[in-house]
């Protein structure tokens, strides 16, 4: 696409400003002229070749263009008869440069907001800038519209007409038809009329549609009053504030494109979503907040970067009060739909406006996103995410998984809550109980470590979230060392081992079955051996204190926890089988009097009425939902099987079954 800018005229109605240079060089705001503004927008929109017609003070104009140092290929065409002809003849003089591409045509004294041209370029048809909200001018252009097409352009038309400005986008076919007619006029010495007279003769052969810019700035500088009005509007436009929320950690061409569009509207303030917010609704950020902030701070399109501490825009919009909020239109549906509605509601309270640009998902961007997801699943990166998540959020949650499909459920489960908040699981718990149950085995450490590692492999292959491994007792110290090394190498984030010895019995049986608690000295030795075997600080060993389960009392539980911390453990899990959380809270509150930093883990299987917020208020850092997927799946499958047996067919069970299409969507195929 090429641009044609008509700059041959004298500008006699504004002579005081055009004694020493053409009208297009009049300054509008802080060294920005009409022409420099036009050229800047053309470059931003990817147009690198411009044909400029000259006449009056041509040399001054040419020198000025080169002095701007812009990456533009100029073709200057002089209309030597500029004082005797209209711009129809200037177009004719430049015709040889204008036959091989689509054309943007504008008058050299036209001042417009860039989003107008941006929108016109993106339209798939030829168009002209019009305004249905402006009063019809007496002496300026008007466009007559019939059945959605412009059929006449000129100053003399009033019926079925709208105000129009000399800013066009022509597809090559339509342009060549007009150019041929322009050439015919000029070769017959008809050169003192507007070029639009030639268009009117052949408008039935050209599909030129109106683009309605409504109240946006798009006006020619014909008089001093025009200049005063336009300068004021340009100043206001330059001071406008544009707000964008940004979650990304990889800046690609799609982000740059929308930032450029936003920058054309005013000063862009970018709200970088905090790590916690990004992790809560999208995926764990590959790059932490400070680095993401630095990335955007260094982009020329960005005026200022601030932190957005919630997924909701409310706090930042009310503080900044931007004229515009810019976003891609993909949030009209999906988890951000409620956030969008809130943004519109807030903007309406003071007259702000939401501007949405079409979201295009091309193959290259899809591959970039997939590459980022792939990086999240790399062992070294996945392993460290759990500790980072605890540091970021204070309290995280994990849900039990026991195979690839439950891993995908944990990975993709997400809900939108009131106030635009998004909730999802932070991590996955690979339970020995559920792993054994899925294999039809009793929970007595019958499933060997190798088999359990295969379960982890299956889960890791299709997910990216951190994994917490149920290590039972950890086994012999010599064996535990190798378990730690293997899990760390695989990318597991945490192992939890309980301070018991002998044949495993499920803790929820408590003192009802014979269970033997390990000695403090021996268990501390196991912790120390495991910590010594670690190769990174990212992998966490957590000691599960069984004193309350075995009814050994609070004092014993606290004594053991203190000893395990001194042995170097990375966290404490306190367990209880009571239906009320009182003893858990007593333990945590007492422990926190002397230890504010060691992470505490709970598994609220029996005391399941307590919310994560309450756990966090007591200083608990990890809440594990340890068996709910397994326990809920068995009744559902059993009921389905019984229905089929009862009815000798599957129809009655259909309403209990997930559609095959949803299963296919849950399990993506990576190209």
Coordinates of N, CA and C in Angstrom, one line a residue, residues 429 445 470-477 480 495-507 514-527 541-565 567 569 571-576 587:
X429 N -1.6 -33.0 44.0 CA -1.2 -33.9 45.1 C -1.2 -35.4 44.6
X445 N 1.5 -49.3 51.0 CA 2.8 -49.2 50.3 C 3.0 -50.4 49.4
X470 N 3.1 -37.7 47.8 CA 2.9 -38.4 49.1 C 3.9 -39.5 49.2
X471 N 4.9 -39.3 50.1 CA 6.0 -40.2 50.3 C 5.8 -41.3 51.4
X472 N 4.6 -41.3 51.9 CA 4.3 -42.3 53.0 C 5.3 -42.0 54.1
X473 N 6.0 -43.1 54.6 CA 7.0 -43.0 55.7 C 8.4 -42.6 55.1
X474 N 8.5 -42.6 53.8 CA 9.8 -42.4 53.2 C 10.7 -43.6 53.1
X475 N 10.3 -44.7 53.8 CA 11.0 -46.0 53.8 C 12.3 -45.9 54.6
X476 N 13.2 -46.8 54.3 CA 14.5 -46.8 54.9 C 15.3 -45.5 54.5
X477 N 16.1 -45.0 55.4 CA 16.9 -43.8 55.1 C 17.7 -43.9 53.8
X480 N 15.3 -43.6 51.0 CA 14.7 -42.2 51.0 C 15.6 -41.3 50.2
X495 N 8.0 -33.4 48.6 CA 7.6 -34.7 49.1 C 7.2 -34.6 50.6
X496 N 6.2 -35.2 51.0 CA 5.7 -35.2 52.4 C 5.9 -36.6 52.9
X497 N 6.6 -36.7 54.0 CA 6.8 -38.0 54.7 C 6.3 -38.0 56.1
X498 N 5.7 -39.1 56.5 CA 5.1 -39.1 57.9 C 6.0 -39.8 58.9
X499 N 6.0 -39.3 60.1 CA 6.9 -39.8 61.1 C 6.4 -41.1 61.8
X500 N 6.2 -42.1 60.9 CA 5.8 -43.5 61.4 C 6.7 -44.5 60.8
X501 N 6.7 -45.7 61.3 CA 7.5 -46.8 60.8 C 6.7 -48.0 60.8
X502 N 7.2 -49.0 60.1 CA 6.5 -50.3 60.0 C 5.5 -50.3 58.8
X503 N 4.7 -51.3 58.7 CA 3.7 -51.5 57.6 C 2.7 -50.3 57.7
X504 N 2.5 -49.6 56.6 CA 1.7 -48.5 56.6 C 0.2 -48.8 56.8
X505 N -0.4 -48.0 57.7 CA -1.8 -48.0 57.9 C -2.3 -46.5 57.7
X506 N -3.5 -46.4 57.0 CA -4.0 -45.0 56.7 C -4.2 -44.2 58.0
X507 N -3.7 -43.0 58.0 CA -3.7 -42.2 59.3 C -5.1 -42.0 59.8
X514 N -3.1 -50.6 64.9 CA -1.8 -50.5 65.5 C -0.9 -49.7 64.5
X515 N -0.4 -48.6 65.0 CA 0.5 -47.7 64.2 C 1.6 -47.3 65.1
X516 N 2.8 -47.3 64.6 CA 4.0 -47.0 65.4 C 4.6 -45.7 64.9
X517 N 4.8 -44.7 65.8 CA 5.4 -43.4 65.5 C 6.9 -43.6 65.6
X518 N 7.6 -43.0 64.6 CA 9.1 -43.1 64.6 C 9.6 -42.3 65.8
X519 N 10.8 -42.6 66.2 CA 11.5 -41.8 67.2 C 11.9 -40.4 66.6
X520 N 12.0 -39.4 67.4 CA 12.4 -38.1 66.9 C 13.8 -38.2 66.3
X521 N 14.7 -38.9 67.0 CA 16.1 -39.0 66.5 C 16.2 -39.6 65.1
X522 N 15.5 -40.7 65.0 CA 15.6 -41.5 63.7 C 14.9 -40.7 62.6
X523 N 13.8 -40.1 62.8 CA 13.1 -39.3 61.8 C 13.9 -38.1 61.4
X524 N 14.6 -37.5 62.4 CA 15.5 -36.3 62.1 C 16.6 -36.7 61.2
X525 N 17.1 -37.9 61.5 CA 18.2 -38.4 60.7 C 17.8 -38.7 59.2
X526 N 16.5 -39.1 59.1 CA 16.0 -39.3 57.7 C 15.9 -37.9 57.0
X527 N 15.4 -36.9 57.7 CA 15.3 -35.6 57.2 C 16.6 -35.1 56.7
X541 N 11.2 -30.8 51.3 CA 10.9 -32.0 52.1 C 10.1 -31.5 53.3
X542 N 8.9 -32.1 53.4 CA 8.0 -31.7 54.5 C 7.7 -32.9 55.4
X543 N 7.8 -32.6 56.7 CA 7.6 -33.7 57.7 C 6.1 -33.6 58.2
X544 N 5.5 -34.8 58.1 CA 4.1 -34.9 58.5 C 4.1 -35.4 60.0
X545 N 3.6 -34.6 60.9 CA 3.5 -34.9 62.3 C 2.2 -35.7 62.6
X546 N 2.4 -36.9 63.1 CA 1.2 -37.8 63.3 C 0.8 -37.8 64.8
X547 N 1.3 -37.0 65.6 CA 1.0 -37.0 67.0 C -0.4 -36.9 67.4
X548 N -1.1 -36.0 66.7 CA -2.6 -35.8 67.0 C -3.4 -36.9 66.5
X549 N -3.0 -37.5 65.3 CA -3.7 -38.7 64.8 C -3.6 -39.8 65.8
X550 N -2.4 -40.0 66.4 CA -2.1 -41.1 67.3 C -2.5 -40.8 68.7
X551 N -3.1 -39.6 69.0 CA -3.5 -39.2 70.3 C -2.3 -39.1 71.3
X552 N -1.2 -38.6 70.8 CA 0.0 -38.4 71.6 C 0.0 -37.0 72.3
X553 N -1.0 -36.2 71.9 CA -1.1 -34.9 72.6 C -0.4 -33.7 71.8
X554 N -0.8 -32.5 72.2 CA -0.3 -31.3 71.5 C 1.1 -31.1 71.8
X555 N 1.6 -31.3 73.0 CA 3.0 -31.1 73.4 C 3.9 -31.9 72.6
X556 N 3.5 -33.2 72.4 CA 4.4 -34.1 71.6 C 4.4 -33.6 70.1
X557 N 3.3 -33.1 69.6 CA 3.3 -32.6 68.2 C 4.2 -31.4 68.0
X558 N 4.1 -30.5 69.0 CA 4.9 -29.3 68.9 C 6.4 -29.6 69.1
X559 N 6.7 -30.5 70.0 CA 8.1 -30.9 70.2 C 8.7 -31.5 69.0
X560 N 8.0 -32.4 68.4 CA 8.4 -33.0 67.1 C 8.6 -32.0 66.0
X561 N 7.6 -31.1 65.8 CA 7.7 -30.1 64.8 C 9.0 -29.2 64.9
X562 N 9.2 -28.8 66.2 CA 10.4 -28.0 66.5 C 11.7 -28.8 66.1
X563 N 11.7 -30.1 66.5 CA 12.9 -30.9 66.2 C 13.1 -31.1 64.7
X564 N 12.0 -31.3 64.0 CA 12.2 -31.5 62.6 C 12.6 -30.2 61.8
X565 N 12.2 -29.1 62.3 CA 12.6 -27.8 61.7 C 14.1 -27.6 61.9
X567 N 16.2 -29.9 62.2 CA 16.9 -30.9 61.4 C 17.0 -30.5 60.0
X569 N 14.1 -29.5 57.9 CA 13.0 -29.8 57.0 C 12.5 -28.5 56.4
X571 N 9.2 -27.9 55.7 CA 7.9 -27.6 56.0 C 7.3 -28.6 57.0
X572 N 6.2 -28.3 57.6 CA 5.6 -29.2 58.6 C 4.1 -29.4 58.1
X573 N 3.7 -30.6 58.1 CA 2.3 -31.0 57.9 C 1.7 -31.5 59.2
X574 N 0.7 -30.8 59.6 CA 0.0 -31.3 60.8 C -1.3 -31.9 60.4
X575 N -1.6 -33.1 61.0 CA -2.7 -33.9 60.5 C -3.6 -34.2 61.7
X576 N -5.0 -34.3 61.4 CA -6.0 -34.6 62.4 C -7.1 -35.3 61.7
X587 N -2.4 -26.0 67.3 CA -1.1 -26.4 67.0 C -0.4 -25.2 66.2

